[in-house]
């Protein structure tokens, strides 16, 4: 659909202001966004003033999202035989206590109704790796920690929280080495107001067709967070209706495609017609 919009507008390029590019990123679901990163790192590429990201769902235009701070935590312990009379507190057991501490760590609560950024921060342990077999207590266990950040609880706050909890574990259940924190990724939260572009252009185009579409700040992060780190405004989340998102029966309804096409076509044309 985006390719067709670009093709339709190309014959009118001489009468339009600014430029239009279509980027197809095949590295999106990994979270690496290799295509977008390659574009942004290209010295000859023009930094876009705004980006419209193709996501399904006709109810919302996603104008913002929580950021993230991610790290791997490496927990150490003595290894030993599980049958020894001497009790050995293995790395898996220490990691289990660390997970409990992370799950119960105090975080700012949900903002009051009407708050500018409507979502609270969140901490999740998303992966655990350690040990093998039955007779050996593991000497190492690695955890993946994902912290969703907000303007009021940023990446610095997230790292401070995780390191404080790690220090609490090491004081409560000492190991042969301090638990290591290895930061892996950090994206800022972002949010546009409905009157800011390119959100306004899409919302106005949808309204002109009689569609009721709301501006939404989403809990999950998306490539808009990466773009926000480069000072680029982005929206996502307006597209055809869908069901089974990321499931084995993921599917989209094409009956509404003409309406969605018209909204984006009008929005892009309005932006390129503007001074």
Coordinates of C-alpha atoms in Angstrom, one line a residue:
X1 CA 0.0 0.0 0.0
X2 CA 2.8 2.4 0.9
X3 CA 4.6 1.6 -2.3
X4 CA 1.4 2.4 -4.3
X5 CA 1.1 5.7 -2.6
X6 CA 4.6 6.6 -3.5
X7 CA 4.0 5.5 -7.1
X8 CA 0.8 7.6 -7.3
X9 CA 2.5 10.7 -6.0
X10 CA 5.6 10.4 -8.1
X11 CA 4.1 12.1 -11.2
X12 CA 3.2 15.1 -9.0
X13 CA 6.7 15.4 -7.5
X14 CA 7.4 18.7 -9.2
X15 CA 4.4 20.4 -7.5
X16 CA 5.1 19.0 -4.1
X17 CA 7.3 20.2 -1.3
X18 CA 9.8 18.0 0.5
X19 CA 10.5 14.3 -0.2
X20 CA 8.9 10.9 0.3
X21 CA 10.8 7.6 0.9
X22 CA 9.5 4.1 1.5
X23 CA 11.6 1.9 3.7
X24 CA 10.9 -1.9 3.9
X25 CA 12.7 -3.3 7.0
X26 CA 13.0 -7.1 7.0
X27 CA 14.7 -7.0 10.5
X28 CA 11.8 -5.6 12.5
X29 CA 10.5 -8.5 14.7
X30 CA 14.0 -9.3 15.9
X31 CA 14.1 -5.9 17.6
X32 CA 17.4 -5.1 15.7
X33 CA 15.7 -2.9 13.0
X34 CA 18.7 -3.5 10.7
X35 CA 17.1 -1.8 7.8
X36 CA 16.1 1.3 9.6
X37 CA 19.5 1.5 11.3
X38 CA 21.3 1.1 7.9
X39 CA 19.2 4.0 6.5
X40 CA 19.9 6.2 9.5
X41 CA 23.6 5.5 9.3
X42 CA 23.8 6.2 5.5
X43 CA 25.7 9.5 5.2
X44 CA 23.9 10.2 1.9
X45 CA 20.4 9.6 3.3
X46 CA 18.1 12.5 4.2
X47 CA 17.0 12.4 7.8
X48 CA 13.2 12.3 7.6
X49 CA 11.0 14.9 9.4
X50 CA 8.5 12.3 10.2
X51 CA 7.8 8.6 9.8
X52 CA 4.5 6.6 9.4
X53 CA 5.0 3.0 10.4
X54 CA 2.7 0.4 9.0
X55 CA 0.9 -1.5 11.7
X56 CA -2.6 -3.0 11.7
X57 CA -5.7 -1.8 13.6
X58 CA -8.2 0.8 12.5
X59 CA -9.2 2.1 16.0
X60 CA -5.9 3.9 16.9
X61 CA -3.1 6.0 15.7
X62 CA -0.2 5.1 18.0
X63 CA 1.5 8.4 18.8
X64 CA 3.8 7.2 21.6
X65 CA 5.2 4.3 23.5
X66 CA 7.1 3.3 26.6
X67 CA 10.8 3.2 26.2
X68 CA 13.0 0.3 27.4
X69 CA 16.2 -0.6 29.2
X70 CA 17.4 -4.2 28.9
X71 CA 20.2 -6.1 30.5
X72 CA 21.5 -9.5 31.2
X73 CA 22.2 -10.4 34.9
X74 CA 24.8 -13.1 35.6
X75 CA 24.4 -14.8 38.9
X76 CA 27.3 -16.9 40.3
X77 CA 27.5 -19.6 42.9
X78 CA 29.6 -22.6 43.9
X79 CA 29.0 -25.8 41.9
X80 CA 28.5 -29.1 43.6
X81 CA 26.8 -32.4 43.6
X82 CA 23.2 -32.3 44.5
X83 CA 23.6 -35.4 46.7
X84 CA 26.3 -34.0 49.0
X85 CA 25.5 -33.8 52.6
X86 CA 26.8 -30.2 52.6
X87 CA 24.1 -27.8 51.3
X88 CA 25.2 -25.8 48.2
X89 CA 23.1 -22.8 47.3
X90 CA 23.3 -23.0 43.5
X91 CA 23.1 -20.2 41.0
X92 CA 19.6 -21.2 39.9
X93 CA 18.4 -20.8 43.5
X94 CA 20.1 -17.4 43.9
X95 CA 18.6 -16.4 40.5
X96 CA 15.2 -17.4 41.7
X97 CA 15.5 -15.1 44.7
X98 CA 16.7 -12.3 42.4
X99 CA 13.6 -12.8 40.2
X100 CA 11.4 -12.5 43.3
X101 CA 13.2 -9.3 44.3
X102 CA 12.7 -7.8 40.8
X103 CA 9.1 -8.8 40.6
X104 CA 8.3 -7.1 43.9
X105 CA 10.5 -4.0 43.4
X106 CA 8.8 -0.7 44.1
X107 CA 7.9 1.3 41.0
X108 CA 5.9 4.5 40.4
X109 CA 2.2 3.6 40.1
X110 CA -0.2 4.3 37.2
X111 CA -0.5 8.0 36.5
X112 CA -3.7 9.8 37.5
X113 CA -6.4 10.2 34.9
X114 CA -5.5 13.0 32.4
X115 CA -1.8 12.6 32.9
X116 CA 0.3 13.6 29.8
X117 CA 1.9 10.2 29.7
X118 CA -0.7 7.6 30.8
X119 CA 1.3 4.5 31.4
X120 CA 3.5 3.4 34.4
X121 CA 7.0 1.7 34.2
X122 CA 7.2 -2.1 34.3
X123 CA 9.9 -4.7 35.1
X124 CA 9.9 -8.2 33.6
X125 CA 12.3 -11.1 33.7
X126 CA 11.9 -12.6 30.3
X127 CA 14.4 -15.4 30.1
X128 CA 16.4 -17.7 32.5
X129 CA 19.4 -19.8 31.4
X130 CA 21.4 -22.0 33.8
X131 CA 22.2 -25.6 34.8
X132 CA 21.8 -28.9 33.1
X133 CA 21.0 -32.4 34.2
X134 CA 19.9 -33.3 37.7
X135 CA 23.0 -34.1 39.9
X136 CA 25.0 -30.8 39.6
X137 CA 24.1 -27.5 41.1
X138 CA 24.8 -24.8 38.6
X139 CA 27.6 -22.2 39.2
X140 CA 26.1 -19.7 36.8
X141 CA 22.6 -18.5 35.8
X142 CA 21.8 -15.7 33.4
X143 CA 18.6 -13.6 33.4
X144 CA 17.2 -11.3 30.8
X145 CA 15.6 -8.2 32.4
X146 CA 13.3 -5.9 30.4
X147 CA 12.3 -2.6 32.0
X148 CA 9.7 -0.4 30.2
X149 CA 10.5 3.2 30.9
X150 CA 8.5 6.5 30.9
X151 CA 9.4 10.2 30.9
X152 CA 9.1 10.1 34.8
X153 CA 11.1 6.8 35.1
X154 CA 13.9 6.8 32.5
X155 CA 16.8 4.5 31.6
X156 CA 19.0 5.9 34.4
X157 CA 16.2 5.1 36.9
X158 CA 15.8 1.6 35.5
X159 CA 19.5 0.8 35.8
X160 CA 19.6 2.3 39.3
X161 CA 16.7 0.1 40.3
X162 CA 18.2 -3.1 38.9
X163 CA 21.6 -2.5 40.4
X164 CA 20.0 -1.8 43.8
X165 CA 18.1 -5.0 43.7
X166 CA 21.3 -6.9 42.6
X167 CA 23.2 -5.4 45.5
X168 CA 20.3 -6.5 47.8
X169 CA 20.6 -10.1 46.6
X170 CA 24.4 -10.2 47.0
X171 CA 24.0 -8.9 50.6
X172 CA 21.3 -11.3 51.5
X173 CA 22.7 -14.4 49.7
X174 CA 26.4 -13.8 49.1
X175 CA 28.1 -15.7 46.2
X176 CA 31.7 -16.3 45.1
X177 CA 31.4 -13.2 42.8
X178 CA 29.3 -10.2 42.6
X179 CA 26.2 -10.5 40.3
X180 CA 27.1 -8.9 37.0
X181 CA 24.8 -6.4 35.2
X182 CA 25.4 -6.2 31.4
X183 CA 23.3 -3.5 29.8
X184 CA 22.2 -4.4 26.3
X185 CA 19.8 -1.8 24.9
X186 CA 18.2 1.5 25.9
X187 CA 15.5 3.4 24.0
X188 CA 13.7 6.5 25.2
X189 CA 9.9 6.7 25.6
X190 CA 8.3 8.9 23.0
X191 CA 5.0 10.7 22.6
X192 CA 3.5 13.1 20.1
X193 CA 0.4 15.2 20.8
X194 CA -2.6 14.8 18.4
X195 CA -1.9 18.2 16.9
X196 CA 1.7 17.4 16.1
X197 CA 2.7 16.0 12.7
X198 CA 2.6 13.5 11.3
X199 CA -0.1 12.4 13.8
X200 CA -2.4 15.3 12.9
X201 CA -2.4 14.6 9.2
X202 CA -3.5 11.0 9.7
X203 CA -6.1 11.8 12.3
X204 CA -7.6 14.6 10.1
X205 CA -7.7 12.4 7.1
X206 CA -9.4 9.6 9.0
X207 CA -12.0 12.1 10.4
X208 CA -12.7 13.3 6.8
X209 CA -13.8 9.8 6.0
X210 CA -16.1 9.6 9.0
X211 CA -13.8 7.2 10.9
X212 CA -13.5 7.4 14.6
X213 CA -9.8 7.0 15.4
X214 CA -8.1 7.9 18.7
X215 CA -4.5 8.9 19.5
X216 CA -3.0 6.2 21.7
X217 CA 0.2 5.9 23.7
X218 CA 1.1 2.2 23.7
X219 CA 2.7 0.0 26.3
X220 CA 5.0 -2.0 23.9
X221 CA 7.9 -0.3 22.3
X222 CA 8.3 -0.1 18.6
X223 CA 10.6 1.3 16.0
X224 CA 9.3 4.8 16.9
X225 CA 11.4 4.6 20.0
X226 CA 14.5 4.1 17.9
X227 CA 13.5 7.0 15.7
X228 CA 12.8 9.2 18.7
X229 CA 16.4 8.7 19.8
X230 CA 17.4 10.4 16.5
X231 CA 14.9 13.2 17.0
X232 CA 12.5 11.9 14.4
X233 CA 8.8 12.0 15.0
X234 CA 6.9 8.7 14.3
X235 CA 3.4 7.2 14.4
X236 CA 2.2 3.7 13.9
X237 CA -0.9 1.5 14.5
X238 CA -3.4 2.7 11.9
X239 CA -4.1 0.0 9.3
X240 CA -6.6 -2.7 8.4
X241 CA -8.4 -4.7 11.1
X242 CA -6.6 -7.8 12.3
X243 CA -6.9 -10.9 14.5
X244 CA -4.5 -13.3 16.1
X245 CA -1.6 -10.9 16.2
X246 CA 1.7 -12.8 16.1
X247 CA -0.2 -16.1 16.5
X248 CA -0.1 -19.0 14.1
X249 CA -3.5 -17.8 12.8
X250 CA -2.5 -14.2 12.4
X251 CA -4.6 -12.6 9.7
X252 CA -5.8 -9.2 8.4
X253 CA -9.1 -8.0 6.7
X254 CA -8.5 -6.6 3.3
X255 CA -12.1 -5.3 2.9
X256 CA -11.1 -2.0 4.6
X257 CA -7.9 -1.6 2.6
X258 CA -9.4 1.2 0.3
X259 CA -10.3 3.3 3.3
X260 CA -6.9 2.9 4.9
X261 CA -5.2 3.7 1.6
X262 CA -7.2 6.8 1.2
X263 CA -6.4 8.0 4.7
X264 CA -2.6 7.6 4.2
X265 CA -2.8 9.1 0.7
X266 CA -4.6 12.2 1.9
X267 CA -2.3 12.5 4.9
X268 CA 0.9 12.3 2.8
X269 CA -0.5 14.6 0.2
X270 CA -1.5 17.2 2.9
X271 CA 2.0 17.1 4.3
X272 CA 3.7 17.4 1.0
X273 CA 1.4 20.3 0.0
X274 CA 2.2 22.2 3.1
X275 CA 4.9 25.0 3.2

